[in-house]
Every structure is written in C-alpha cells, then in structure tokens.
Amino acid sequence: MSRIFVFDTTLRDGEQSPGASMNLEEKVKMAQQLERLNVDIIEAGFPIASEGDFEAVTAIAQKVRRPTIAALARATRLDIDRAWQAVCHARKPRIHTFIATSDIHLEHKLKKTRAQVLEQAVDAVRYARSLCEEVEFSAEDATRSDLDFLCQVFEAAIEAGASVINIPDTVGYAIPEELGTLFREVIRRVPASGKAIFSCHCHNDLGLAVANSLAAIHNGARQVECTVNGIGERAGNASVEEIVMALRTRGEALRHHTEIKTEEIFRSSRLLSNLTGIFVQPNKAIVGKNAFAHEAGIHQDGVLKNALTYEIMTPQSVGIPSSTLVLGKHSGRHALKKKYQELGYELDAEAVEKAYWFFTKVADQKKEIYDEDLITIIQDGIKIIPDTYTLKYLQVIGGNQPISTATVRLARGEESWLDSATGDGPIDATYRAIDRITRVRGRLLDYTLTSVTRGQDALGEAFVHVLLNERNYTGKAASTDLIDASARAYLNAVNKALHEMRQLGALEVRAINEKV
Ligand code: KIV
Ligand code: ZN
C-alpha cells in the first residue's frame, strides 16, 4: 500500500471556475479547513493573476503551517518572482511552474517551436529552483502532446531541478486506459524519472476525471491533484472526496492510501458550498444529500437488517452528521458547546456566545434542532468578516399583486436607520430598502434558497450573488423565515463589499459611508 500525496487545488483551479470566487478571509478559512482535512499540498493561488490572489497566497503561507503551500506561475521569471514573493512565507513552500507542450497550444497559443518551449521550461525550472527548494513542473495539455517531446521536456525539467512532474489532462480528453499507459510510458522512458514524483491532474469534461486519476495512480502517479466537490474550470477537476473514498473503500483492489482525515470530508464540502454558493447536486457521490439516503422499501428493509446490504461506506466515515434530534429550546450553552465538540467544532467562549444567540433565535421558531441545523448555524451565523450593518427590523407587505412594500431598520454601531421601498415582489422591495439605507446599489445576479432539514419549520438557507461596485459578491444567511434569510444574505454581500472596499481604501465608498 503506497502513499498517495493529495495536492488540493480548490483555491486555484477550483476558484478559477465561474462563480467560485472567494475573498481573502474566505480563502484563509477554506485553507484552514483543508489543513484539518489533512491534505498534503494546498495550491493557494496564482499570484501574478491579481492582487487578490497574491494577498491570499501570502496570507495562507503565513497562517497555514502544516501542509506544503504551492503557488502557480507560468514559465517566466516575472511570474516566478511574484509566486515566490507570496509563497516564501510558507514553512514548506513550493513553486509550481507550467508551460504547454501540445502542438495545438504551441502553434495557436504560444506561437513557439518545440525547441523554444523546451528552453523556456528548463530556464523556468532552474530559476524557480534557485529560489525555492521544491519545484513542480507541469506540461499543460500533456495528454494531447507528442510523447517523445513530452519525455524530452520532463527529462530536462528534472535535470533542471523539478522534483514533482505533473501530467495534466487539461481539457479532460483522456480515457482511463490511455492515461494509465501514458504514465507508465513516461516513467519508463524518462531516464531521470526515479528522481521525481509523478502527479496527475485530471479535468472532468467527459466525466472521467476520477477514473483517470485512479488509472494514473495504478500506473505510477504518487501525487493526485484534485478539488473539494470537484469544482474547477469548465466541468471541474477530479474530486478529492471521490478519489480518497475510492482508495479507502476499495483499498484491497487499488492498493494505495492517502493520509486524508475522511471524517472532515463533509465539513469541507459544506464549507466550500457555503463560501461560494455552488451547491453539489443531491446525487453527488460521497457528499450529495442523497448519497447515503435509502428511499426504496427493499433497500430500507435491508439497511435496517444490516447496513452492509446497501452501504459500502458509512456516513460517519465521511463526517456526515447522523441527523439525530439533539437540542431544543431549553438547552443551555454548555450542552451546545458539548454538541459542537461532538460534531468536531472547538468553540471558544466568544464563538459559543454567538452560536448560542443564533441558536436561541432558531429554537424559538423550530421545535426540533438537528445536527445539520447546528452546522448551518456555525457556518452561517458566525461571520468571518465584521458586519458593517446588521438587520434590526423587517416588515414586508405583499400579496398576489406584483408590487410589494418593505420597511427595514439597519444598525451600524450605535446608530440605526429606518427606510421603506416598493419593489417587484417582497425580496426585491427588501433589497431596495436596504440599498436606500446603505447607499450601495446592488444588482442581484443569482439567488438560491435551500432547506437545511425536513419539515415545515425547517431552517432555510438563502444564497445570493450580487454585483456591487462592478464586482461579484456572495452572501448567505439562514433563518426559519425565507424573507429574513434573503434580506440577511443580501446584507452579508453588501457588508463584504463594504469591508473589501474599505480595505482597498476606495475613496468613493469612504465618501458613501461618511454620508451615511
Ligand atoms: O489543467 C491544467 O493544465 C492546469 C495546469 C496549470 C496544471 O491547471
Ligand atoms: Zn487544471
């Protein structure tokens, strides 16, 4: 059973996908959860891509100390310098540099010859290695590259100092047997292959990313690049939870293992969904709502007699709460703190206080409080960034006519403001009233409402994408009342925008805030 190193690229390839962007605090929070999940390497970002990426990689390198932190760079000295400036703070830094090797990319994108690409790859690896002890080299579009040329580039990259060689299936074109053969052949043909770890990086365009990753592992890959929930460019990347649980559940057949703490899988998945608003489909393997639900009578009967009849792994093994009725209106702080401990959350006194405040509000409206509710409370109720405005009062008048009216009171510090607006339905009216007070005009791009548990009094989670000051912000909130959840989700996005703009020192917003 040899060990497979898990290289998580949720914060780089994952974050690159439409709608998945996170702010600095959210990226740090996700990285801290990845550390709890025990991934070996976190690819924290692409520092040259934006100031935000640079700052996120720097912060993660400073704050997340156990795993290796990798920063991505194209094969140029400018990119590599920027990556190094951000990742040098890490306890175990890695520069990950890449260049395309397929003729399609050379001809149409890079407009370079193979000889030029070879030279650039060697120069980049040598330069990166002069700064950082650990260098990974990727041949972009490797699966559509000429095998002889690929081997030549890999040999040269290893000799120039790369200790990790990545063979990405950039466009998700490979099929498992073919990718397995590619790994076997590259490792056999590259004379220096014994000095490097080979890595797979599979995209999911044909739905084969996980199968391809397993085939690569079977043929010599010892590092697997993947993302939580499989998010990533286009159809996404190979999903970490599926690879890890396949290796764990079918260890006797796959004969490799990872050091992932599988009990942290569900929490990682939920956190990412909560941060990005990208929720997994109910039938998603391992982390979907229905992944462990048994609906058919025959199945339920079998599971009740012995879970092994229809369950190849337990929900507990991936950290899915057992959904038992746990606490009620009269439960105190002590019981709440203890329950959170059982669910894997260590709360300090301040966090207990905040969670308890939110818990009592929910308990007032909801008879039965499930583990899922408590997780929602902790993930939604405790904000990573300080709230500029809080919702104090909300009244909405609507009906079966298009026009609704909302009256809202918002507080900021000791002051508060009351205003009303009409709108196209209760949510639109509420958002307009909020805009009137904050004087920040938002445009709703996307809105989802999901129910956390069963029953009429279930906690609902609202998730919004809002365009504010020409940037896309996410907001979320949970409540037993859907208008309240929707209002607070919108306000959450506004607060994030105000926080970020203040951090960036945007004059215009300072002016707006001063006016308010
Ligand atoms: O898919 C890809 O080729 C990549 C590289 C940058 C590794 O993401
Ligand atoms: Zn990729």
Short mmCIF file of N, CA, C and O in Angstrom, two decimals, residues 50 166 344 511:
data_model
loop_
_atom_site.label_atom_id
_atom_site.label_comp_id
_atom_site.label_asym_id
_atom_site.label_seq_id
_atom_site.Cartn_x
_atom_site.Cartn_y
_atom_site.Cartn_z
N SER A 50 -3.64 38.31 -9.99
CA SER A 50 -4.30 39.50 -9.44
C SER A 50 -3.70 39.82 -8.08
O SER A 50 -3.08 38.96 -7.44
N ASN A 166 4.16 16.98 -13.22
CA ASN A 166 2.71 16.84 -13.34
C ASN A 166 2.33 16.60 -14.81
O ASN A 166 2.83 17.28 -15.70
N GLY A 344 -17.26 18.08 15.99
CA GLY A 344 -15.89 18.38 15.54
C GLY A 344 -15.54 19.86 15.55
O GLY A 344 -14.53 20.25 14.98
N ALA A 511 -16.56 57.87 0.90
CA ALA A 511 -17.46 59.01 0.80
C ALA A 511 -18.89 58.57 1.08
O ALA A 511 -19.61 59.20 1.84
#
